[in-house]
PDB file of C-alpha atoms in Angstrom:
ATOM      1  CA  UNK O   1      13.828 -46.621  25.678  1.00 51.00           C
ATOM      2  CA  UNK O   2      15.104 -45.106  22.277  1.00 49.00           C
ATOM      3  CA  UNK O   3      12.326 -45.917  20.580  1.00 56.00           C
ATOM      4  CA  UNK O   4      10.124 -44.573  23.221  1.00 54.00           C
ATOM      5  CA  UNK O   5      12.394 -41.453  23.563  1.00 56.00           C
ATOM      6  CA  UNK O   6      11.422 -40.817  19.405  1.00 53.00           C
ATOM      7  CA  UNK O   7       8.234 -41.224  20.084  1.00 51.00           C
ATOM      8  CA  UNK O   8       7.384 -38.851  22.486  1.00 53.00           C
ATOM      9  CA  UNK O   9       9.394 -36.102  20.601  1.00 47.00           C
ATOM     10  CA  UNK O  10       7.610 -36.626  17.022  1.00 52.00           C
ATOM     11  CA  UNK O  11       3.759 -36.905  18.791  1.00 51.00           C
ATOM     12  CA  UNK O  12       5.410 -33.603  20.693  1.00 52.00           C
ATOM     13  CA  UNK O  13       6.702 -31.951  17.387  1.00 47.00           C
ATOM     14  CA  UNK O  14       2.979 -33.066  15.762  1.00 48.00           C
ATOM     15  CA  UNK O  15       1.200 -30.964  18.564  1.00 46.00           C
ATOM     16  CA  UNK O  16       3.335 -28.218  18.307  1.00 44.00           C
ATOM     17  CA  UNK O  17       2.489 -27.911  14.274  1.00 45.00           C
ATOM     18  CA  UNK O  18      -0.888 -28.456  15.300  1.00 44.00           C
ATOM     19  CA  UNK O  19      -1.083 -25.725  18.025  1.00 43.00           C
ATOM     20  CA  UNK O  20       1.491 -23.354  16.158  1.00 42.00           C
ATOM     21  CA  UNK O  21      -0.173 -23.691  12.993  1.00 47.00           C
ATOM     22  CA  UNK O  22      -0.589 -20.342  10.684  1.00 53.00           C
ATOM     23  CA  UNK O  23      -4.566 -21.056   9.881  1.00 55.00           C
ATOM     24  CA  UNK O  24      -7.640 -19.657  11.897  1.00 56.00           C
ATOM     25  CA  UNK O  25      -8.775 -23.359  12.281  1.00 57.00           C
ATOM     26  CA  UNK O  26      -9.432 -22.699  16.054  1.00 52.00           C
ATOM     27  CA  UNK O  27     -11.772 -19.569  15.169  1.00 49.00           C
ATOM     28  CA  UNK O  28     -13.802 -21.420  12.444  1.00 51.00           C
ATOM     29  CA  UNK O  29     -17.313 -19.440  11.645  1.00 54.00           C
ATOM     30  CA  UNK O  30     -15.972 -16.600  13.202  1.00 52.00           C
ATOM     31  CA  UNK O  31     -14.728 -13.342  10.873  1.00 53.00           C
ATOM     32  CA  UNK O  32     -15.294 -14.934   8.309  1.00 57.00           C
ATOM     33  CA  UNK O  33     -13.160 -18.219   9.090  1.00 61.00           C
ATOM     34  CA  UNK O  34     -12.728 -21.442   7.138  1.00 62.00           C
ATOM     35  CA  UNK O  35      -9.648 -23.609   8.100  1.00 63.00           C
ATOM     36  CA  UNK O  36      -7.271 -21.797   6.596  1.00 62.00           C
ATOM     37  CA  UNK O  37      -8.781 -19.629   4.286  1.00 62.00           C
ATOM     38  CA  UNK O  38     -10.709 -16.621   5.108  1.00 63.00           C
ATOM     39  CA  UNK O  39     -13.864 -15.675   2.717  1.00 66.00           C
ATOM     40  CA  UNK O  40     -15.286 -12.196   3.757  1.00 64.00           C
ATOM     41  CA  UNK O  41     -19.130 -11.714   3.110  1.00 65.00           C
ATOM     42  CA  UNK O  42     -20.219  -9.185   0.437  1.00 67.00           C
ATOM     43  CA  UNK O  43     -21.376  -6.936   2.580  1.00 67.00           C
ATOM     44  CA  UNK O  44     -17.817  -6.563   4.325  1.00 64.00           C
ATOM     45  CA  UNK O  45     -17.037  -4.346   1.163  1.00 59.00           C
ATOM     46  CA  UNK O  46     -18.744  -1.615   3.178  1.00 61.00           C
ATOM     47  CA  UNK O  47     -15.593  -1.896   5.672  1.00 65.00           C
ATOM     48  CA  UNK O  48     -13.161  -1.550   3.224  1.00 72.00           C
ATOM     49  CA  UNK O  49     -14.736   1.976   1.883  1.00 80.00           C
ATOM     50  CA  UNK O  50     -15.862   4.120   4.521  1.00 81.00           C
ATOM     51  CA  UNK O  51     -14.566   7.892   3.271  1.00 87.00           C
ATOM     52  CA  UNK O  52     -17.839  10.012   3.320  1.00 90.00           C
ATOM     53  CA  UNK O  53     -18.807  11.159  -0.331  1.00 93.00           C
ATOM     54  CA  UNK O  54     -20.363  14.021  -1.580  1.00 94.00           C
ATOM     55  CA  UNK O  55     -23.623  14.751   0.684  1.00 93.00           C
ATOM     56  CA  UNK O  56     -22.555  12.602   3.233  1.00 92.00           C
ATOM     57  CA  UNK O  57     -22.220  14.184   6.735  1.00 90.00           C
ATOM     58  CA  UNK O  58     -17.796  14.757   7.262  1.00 89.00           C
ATOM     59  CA  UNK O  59     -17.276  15.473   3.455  1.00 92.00           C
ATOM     60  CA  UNK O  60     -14.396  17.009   2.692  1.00 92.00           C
ATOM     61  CA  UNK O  61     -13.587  17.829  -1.398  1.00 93.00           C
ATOM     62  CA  UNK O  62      -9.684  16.341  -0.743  1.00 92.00           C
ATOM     63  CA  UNK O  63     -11.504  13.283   0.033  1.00 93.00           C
ATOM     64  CA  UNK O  64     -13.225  13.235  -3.975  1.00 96.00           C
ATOM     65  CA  UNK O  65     -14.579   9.801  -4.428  1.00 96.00           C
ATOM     66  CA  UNK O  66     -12.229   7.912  -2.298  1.00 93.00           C
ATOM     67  CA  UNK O  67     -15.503   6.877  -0.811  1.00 91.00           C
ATOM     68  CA  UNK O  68     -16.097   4.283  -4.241  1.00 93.00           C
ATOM     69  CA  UNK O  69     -12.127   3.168  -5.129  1.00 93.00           C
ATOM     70  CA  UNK O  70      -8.745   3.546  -3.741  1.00 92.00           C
ATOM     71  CA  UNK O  71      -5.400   3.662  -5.767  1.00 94.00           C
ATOM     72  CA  UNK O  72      -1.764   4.178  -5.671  1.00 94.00           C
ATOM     73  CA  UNK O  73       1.256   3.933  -7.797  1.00 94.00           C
ATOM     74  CA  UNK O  74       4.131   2.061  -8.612  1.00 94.00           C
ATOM     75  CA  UNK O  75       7.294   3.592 -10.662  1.00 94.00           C
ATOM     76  CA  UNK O  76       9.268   0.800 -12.276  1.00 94.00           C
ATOM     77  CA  UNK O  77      12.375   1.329 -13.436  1.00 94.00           C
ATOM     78  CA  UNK O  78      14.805   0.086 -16.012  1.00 93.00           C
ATOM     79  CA  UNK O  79      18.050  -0.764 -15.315  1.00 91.00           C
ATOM     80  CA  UNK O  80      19.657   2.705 -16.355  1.00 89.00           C
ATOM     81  CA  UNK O  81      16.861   4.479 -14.279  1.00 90.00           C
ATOM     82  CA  UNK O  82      16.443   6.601 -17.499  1.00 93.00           C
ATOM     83  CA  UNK O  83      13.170   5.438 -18.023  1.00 96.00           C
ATOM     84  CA  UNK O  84      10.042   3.533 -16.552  1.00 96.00           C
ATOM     85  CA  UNK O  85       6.453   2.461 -16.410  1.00 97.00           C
ATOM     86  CA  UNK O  86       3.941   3.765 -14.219  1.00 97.00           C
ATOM     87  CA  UNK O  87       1.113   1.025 -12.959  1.00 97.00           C
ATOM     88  CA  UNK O  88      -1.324   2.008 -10.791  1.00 96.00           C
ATOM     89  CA  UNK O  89      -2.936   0.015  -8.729  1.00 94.00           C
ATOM     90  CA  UNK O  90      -6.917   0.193  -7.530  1.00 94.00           C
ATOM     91  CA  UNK O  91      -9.166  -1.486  -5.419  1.00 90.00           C
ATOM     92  CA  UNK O  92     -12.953  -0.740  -6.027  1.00 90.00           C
ATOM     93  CA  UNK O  93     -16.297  -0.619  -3.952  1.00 86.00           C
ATOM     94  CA  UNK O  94     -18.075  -2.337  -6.434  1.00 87.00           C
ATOM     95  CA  UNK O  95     -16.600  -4.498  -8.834  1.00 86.00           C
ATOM     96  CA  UNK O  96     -18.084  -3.801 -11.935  1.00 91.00           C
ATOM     97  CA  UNK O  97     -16.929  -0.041 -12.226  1.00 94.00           C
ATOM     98  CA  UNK O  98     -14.625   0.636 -15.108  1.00 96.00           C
ATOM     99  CA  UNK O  99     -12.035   3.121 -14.158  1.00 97.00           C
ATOM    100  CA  UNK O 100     -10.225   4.966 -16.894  1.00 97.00           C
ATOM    101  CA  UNK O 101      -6.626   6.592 -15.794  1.00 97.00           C
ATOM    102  CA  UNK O 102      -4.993  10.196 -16.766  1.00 97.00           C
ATOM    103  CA  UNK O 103      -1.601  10.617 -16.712  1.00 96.00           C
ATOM    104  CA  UNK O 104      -0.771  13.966 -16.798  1.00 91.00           C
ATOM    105  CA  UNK O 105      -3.262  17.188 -15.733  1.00 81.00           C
ATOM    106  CA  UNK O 106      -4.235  17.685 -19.611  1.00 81.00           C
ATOM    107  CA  UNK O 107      -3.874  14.292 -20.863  1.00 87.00           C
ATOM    108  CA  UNK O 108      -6.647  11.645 -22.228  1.00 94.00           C
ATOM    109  CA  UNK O 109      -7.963   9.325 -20.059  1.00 95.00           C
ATOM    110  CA  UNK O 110      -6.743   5.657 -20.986  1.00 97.00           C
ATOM    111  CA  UNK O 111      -8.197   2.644 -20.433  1.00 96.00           C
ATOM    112  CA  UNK O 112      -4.972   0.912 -19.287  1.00 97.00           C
ATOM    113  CA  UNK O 113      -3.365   1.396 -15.767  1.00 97.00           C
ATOM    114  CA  UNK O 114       0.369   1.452 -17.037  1.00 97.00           C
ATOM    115  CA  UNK O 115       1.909   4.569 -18.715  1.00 97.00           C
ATOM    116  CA  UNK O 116       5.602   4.375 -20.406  1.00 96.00           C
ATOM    117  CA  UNK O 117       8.033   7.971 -19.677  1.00 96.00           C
ATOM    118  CA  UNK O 118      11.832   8.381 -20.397  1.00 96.00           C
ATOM    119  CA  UNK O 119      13.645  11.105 -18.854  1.00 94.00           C
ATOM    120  CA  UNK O 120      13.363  13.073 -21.921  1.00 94.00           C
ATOM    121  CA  UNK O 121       8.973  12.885 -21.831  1.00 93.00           C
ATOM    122  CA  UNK O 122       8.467  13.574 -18.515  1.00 92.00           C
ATOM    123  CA  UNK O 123      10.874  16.549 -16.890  1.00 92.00           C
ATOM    124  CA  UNK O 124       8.060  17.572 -14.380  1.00 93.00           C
ATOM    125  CA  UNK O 125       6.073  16.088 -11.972  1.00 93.00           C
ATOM    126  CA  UNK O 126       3.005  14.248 -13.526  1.00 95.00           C
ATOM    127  CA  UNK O 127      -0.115  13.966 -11.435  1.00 94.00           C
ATOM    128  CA  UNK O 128      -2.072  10.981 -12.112  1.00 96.00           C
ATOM    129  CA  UNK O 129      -5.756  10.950 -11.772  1.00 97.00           C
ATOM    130  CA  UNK O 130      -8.325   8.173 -12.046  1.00 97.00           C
ATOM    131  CA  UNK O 131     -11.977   8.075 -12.696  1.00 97.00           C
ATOM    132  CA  UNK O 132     -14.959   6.086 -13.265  1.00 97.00           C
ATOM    133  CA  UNK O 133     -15.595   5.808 -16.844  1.00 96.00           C
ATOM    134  CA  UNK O 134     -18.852   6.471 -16.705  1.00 95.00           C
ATOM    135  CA  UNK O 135     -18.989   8.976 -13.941  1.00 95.00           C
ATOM    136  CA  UNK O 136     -16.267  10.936 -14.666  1.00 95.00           C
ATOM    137  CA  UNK O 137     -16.563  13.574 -12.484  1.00 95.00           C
ATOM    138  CA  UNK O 138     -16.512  10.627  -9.713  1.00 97.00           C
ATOM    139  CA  UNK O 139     -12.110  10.921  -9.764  1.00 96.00           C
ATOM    140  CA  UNK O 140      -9.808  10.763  -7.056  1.00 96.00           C
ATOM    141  CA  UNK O 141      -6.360  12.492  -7.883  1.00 96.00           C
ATOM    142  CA  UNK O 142      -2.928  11.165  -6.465  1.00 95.00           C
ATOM    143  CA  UNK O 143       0.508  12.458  -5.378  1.00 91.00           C
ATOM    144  CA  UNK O 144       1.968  13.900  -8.384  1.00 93.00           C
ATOM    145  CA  UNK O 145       4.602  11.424  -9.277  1.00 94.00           C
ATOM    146  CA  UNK O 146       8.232  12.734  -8.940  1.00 92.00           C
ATOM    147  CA  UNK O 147      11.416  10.802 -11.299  1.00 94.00           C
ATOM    148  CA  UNK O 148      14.654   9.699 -10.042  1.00 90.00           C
ATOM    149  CA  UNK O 149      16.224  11.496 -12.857  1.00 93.00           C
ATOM    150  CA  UNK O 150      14.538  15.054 -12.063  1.00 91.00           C
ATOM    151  CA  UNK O 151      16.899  15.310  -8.964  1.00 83.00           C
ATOM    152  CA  UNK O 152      20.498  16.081  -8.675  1.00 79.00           C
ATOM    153  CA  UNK O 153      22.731  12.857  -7.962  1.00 74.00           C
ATOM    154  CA  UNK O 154      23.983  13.017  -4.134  1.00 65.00           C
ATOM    155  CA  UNK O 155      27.778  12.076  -4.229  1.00 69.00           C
ATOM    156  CA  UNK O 156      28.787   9.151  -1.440  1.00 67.00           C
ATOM    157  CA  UNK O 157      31.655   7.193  -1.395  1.00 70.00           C
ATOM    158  CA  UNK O 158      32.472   3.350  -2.119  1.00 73.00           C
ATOM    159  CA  UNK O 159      30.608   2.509   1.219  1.00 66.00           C
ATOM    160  CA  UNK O 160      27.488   3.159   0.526  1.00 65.00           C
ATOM    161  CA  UNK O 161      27.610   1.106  -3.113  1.00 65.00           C
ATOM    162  CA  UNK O 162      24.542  -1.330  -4.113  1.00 63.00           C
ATOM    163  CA  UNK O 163      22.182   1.060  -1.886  1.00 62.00           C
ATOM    164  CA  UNK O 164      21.883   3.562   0.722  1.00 61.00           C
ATOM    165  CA  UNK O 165      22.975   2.708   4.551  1.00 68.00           C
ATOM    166  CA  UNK O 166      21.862   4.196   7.649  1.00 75.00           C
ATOM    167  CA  UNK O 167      18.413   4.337   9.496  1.00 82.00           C
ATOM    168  CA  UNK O 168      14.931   5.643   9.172  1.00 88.00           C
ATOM    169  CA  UNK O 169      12.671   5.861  12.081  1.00 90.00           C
ATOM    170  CA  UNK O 170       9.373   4.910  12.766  1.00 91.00           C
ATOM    171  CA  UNK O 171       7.326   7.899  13.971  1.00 90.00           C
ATOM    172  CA  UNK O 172       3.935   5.527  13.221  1.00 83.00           C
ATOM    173  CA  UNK O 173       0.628   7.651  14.565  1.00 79.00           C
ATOM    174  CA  UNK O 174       2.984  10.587  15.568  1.00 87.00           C
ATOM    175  CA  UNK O 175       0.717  13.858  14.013  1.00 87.00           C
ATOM    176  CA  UNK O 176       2.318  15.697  11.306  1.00 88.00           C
ATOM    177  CA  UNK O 177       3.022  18.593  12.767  1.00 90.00           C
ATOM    178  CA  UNK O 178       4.689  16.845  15.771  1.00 93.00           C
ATOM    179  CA  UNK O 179       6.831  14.953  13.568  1.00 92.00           C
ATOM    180  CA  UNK O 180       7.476  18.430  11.604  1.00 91.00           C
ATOM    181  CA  UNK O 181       8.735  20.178  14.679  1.00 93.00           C
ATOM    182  CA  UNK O 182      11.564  17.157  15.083  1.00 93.00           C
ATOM    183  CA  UNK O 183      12.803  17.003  12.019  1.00 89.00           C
ATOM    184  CA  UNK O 184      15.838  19.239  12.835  1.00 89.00           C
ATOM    185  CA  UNK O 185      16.874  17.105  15.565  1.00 90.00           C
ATOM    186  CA  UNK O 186      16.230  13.506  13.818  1.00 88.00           C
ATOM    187  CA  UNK O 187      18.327  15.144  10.968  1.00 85.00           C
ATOM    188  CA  UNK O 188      21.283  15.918  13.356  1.00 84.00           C
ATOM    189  CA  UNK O 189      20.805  12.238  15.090  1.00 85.00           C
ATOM    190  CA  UNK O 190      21.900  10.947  11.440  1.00 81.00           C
ATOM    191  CA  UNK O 191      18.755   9.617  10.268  1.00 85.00           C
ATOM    192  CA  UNK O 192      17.661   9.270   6.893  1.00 81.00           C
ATOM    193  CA  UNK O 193      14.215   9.491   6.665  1.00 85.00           C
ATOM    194  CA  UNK O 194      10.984   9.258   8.652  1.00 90.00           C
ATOM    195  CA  UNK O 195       8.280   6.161   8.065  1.00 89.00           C
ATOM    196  CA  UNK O 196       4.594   7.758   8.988  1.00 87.00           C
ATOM    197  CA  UNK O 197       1.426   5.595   8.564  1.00 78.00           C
ATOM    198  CA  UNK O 198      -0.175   6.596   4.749  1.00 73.00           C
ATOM    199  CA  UNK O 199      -2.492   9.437   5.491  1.00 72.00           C
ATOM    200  CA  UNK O 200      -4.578   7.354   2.280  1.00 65.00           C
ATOM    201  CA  UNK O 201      -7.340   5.057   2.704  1.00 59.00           C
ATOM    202  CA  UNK O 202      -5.755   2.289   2.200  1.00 59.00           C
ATOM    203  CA  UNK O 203      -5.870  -0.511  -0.918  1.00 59.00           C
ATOM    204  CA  UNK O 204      -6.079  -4.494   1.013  1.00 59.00           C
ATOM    205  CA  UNK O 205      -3.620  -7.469  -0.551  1.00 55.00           C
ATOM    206  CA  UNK O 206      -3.778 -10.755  -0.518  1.00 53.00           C
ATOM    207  CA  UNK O 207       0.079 -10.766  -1.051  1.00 54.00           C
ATOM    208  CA  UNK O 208       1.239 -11.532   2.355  1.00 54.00           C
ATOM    209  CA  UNK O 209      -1.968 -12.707   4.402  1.00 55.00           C
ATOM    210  CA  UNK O 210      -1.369 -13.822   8.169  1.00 58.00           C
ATOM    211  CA  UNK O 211      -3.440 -16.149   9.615  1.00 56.00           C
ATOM    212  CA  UNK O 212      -5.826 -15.473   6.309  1.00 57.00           C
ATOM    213  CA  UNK O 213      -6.419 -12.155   7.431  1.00 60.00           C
ATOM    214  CA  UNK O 214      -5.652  -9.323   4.422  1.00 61.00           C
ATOM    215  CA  UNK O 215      -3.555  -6.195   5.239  1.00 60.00           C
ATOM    216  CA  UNK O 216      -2.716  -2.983   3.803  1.00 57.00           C
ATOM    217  CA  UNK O 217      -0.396  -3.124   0.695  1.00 52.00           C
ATOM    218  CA  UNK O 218       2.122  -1.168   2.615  1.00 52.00           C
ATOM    219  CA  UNK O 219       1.719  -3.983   5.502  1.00 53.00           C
ATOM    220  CA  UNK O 220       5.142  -6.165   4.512  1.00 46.00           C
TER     221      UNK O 220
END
């Protein structure tokens, strides 16, 4: 009866993995499906980039080129916070473009995506913009990049040592303005800060895929 007993529950535990697994076996062939991989067709690039470019019908010139490559930033820090390296971070239309990155409105374009400051070279904001190399009016510029050490410390006591406490809410989809007209009140509810989508298009990881399926890198 035992034996029986141990039986049934490993053949129950094997379906279970089976069923419960995190592939797209049971979808295989479709969107791009193999077991547990997923391998999107060249022509899905088209997906990814869909912000109308110069000439196209909706053009906008905020939008710039974000029609051919999308980008975004990363500040990383040293352990004194008195210094860091800028990487930015890209995902093209078509592969073979060469983008060349500016850091700073009347700086030289640079072929490398990282860019050393210290709190002594960079007191202002520093806007970052990045271009094709051999388009280079084809340029998308980001958020201008704003230091730890360019604001004023905020005083809190022992309790709120190794990082900040409290909540942020998620106003996901909410419009701007909607979100603008609560502030007062979420700031007297005691919240910290507000998470909105990225009003962006978007750069795709394969950093945390689920079920093989990419998301955006802010997805986590």
């Amino acid at each position: 009866m035992t034996s029986k007993r141990t039986f049934t529950v490993l053949l129950t535990a094997l379906l279970l993995s089976a069923v419960f697994a995190e592939d797209c076996s049971n979808f295989n062939g479709e969107n791009a499906c193999q077991g547990n991989q997923t391998v999107y067709p060249e022509s899905w690039n088209k997906r990814s980039f869909q912000t109308p470019l110069p000439g196209d019908d909706g053009y906008h010139p905020a939008y710039e080129y974000l029609g051919l490559f999308a980008c975004y930033t990363a500040i990383l820090y040293d352990s004194s916070r008195t210094s860091a390296t800028i990487d930015v971070r890209c995902k093209q239309k078509v592969s073979s473009m060469v983008l060349q990155y500016q850091f700073g409105s009347s700086a030289t374009p640079q072929s490398s995506s990282q860019f050393a400051v210290t709190s002594t070279s960079a007191t202002e904001p520093m806007t970052v913009i990045v271009s094709d190399k051999d388009n280079p009016s084809h340029l998308i510029t980001l958020e201008p990049l704003d230091f730890l050490w360019m604001n004023p410390e905020v005083p809190t006591g022992s309790e709120y040592n190794k990082g900040q406490k409290g909540a942020i809410i998620e106003m996901f989809g909410w419009p701007y303005k909607d979100i603008e007209a609560e502030c007062e009140a979420i700031s007297k509810m005691g919240y910290l800060g507000v998470k909105v989508f990225p009003p962006q298009e978007s750069v795709f990881t394969f950093e945390w895929p689920q079920n093989g399926e990419l998301n955006p890198w802010w997805f986590y």
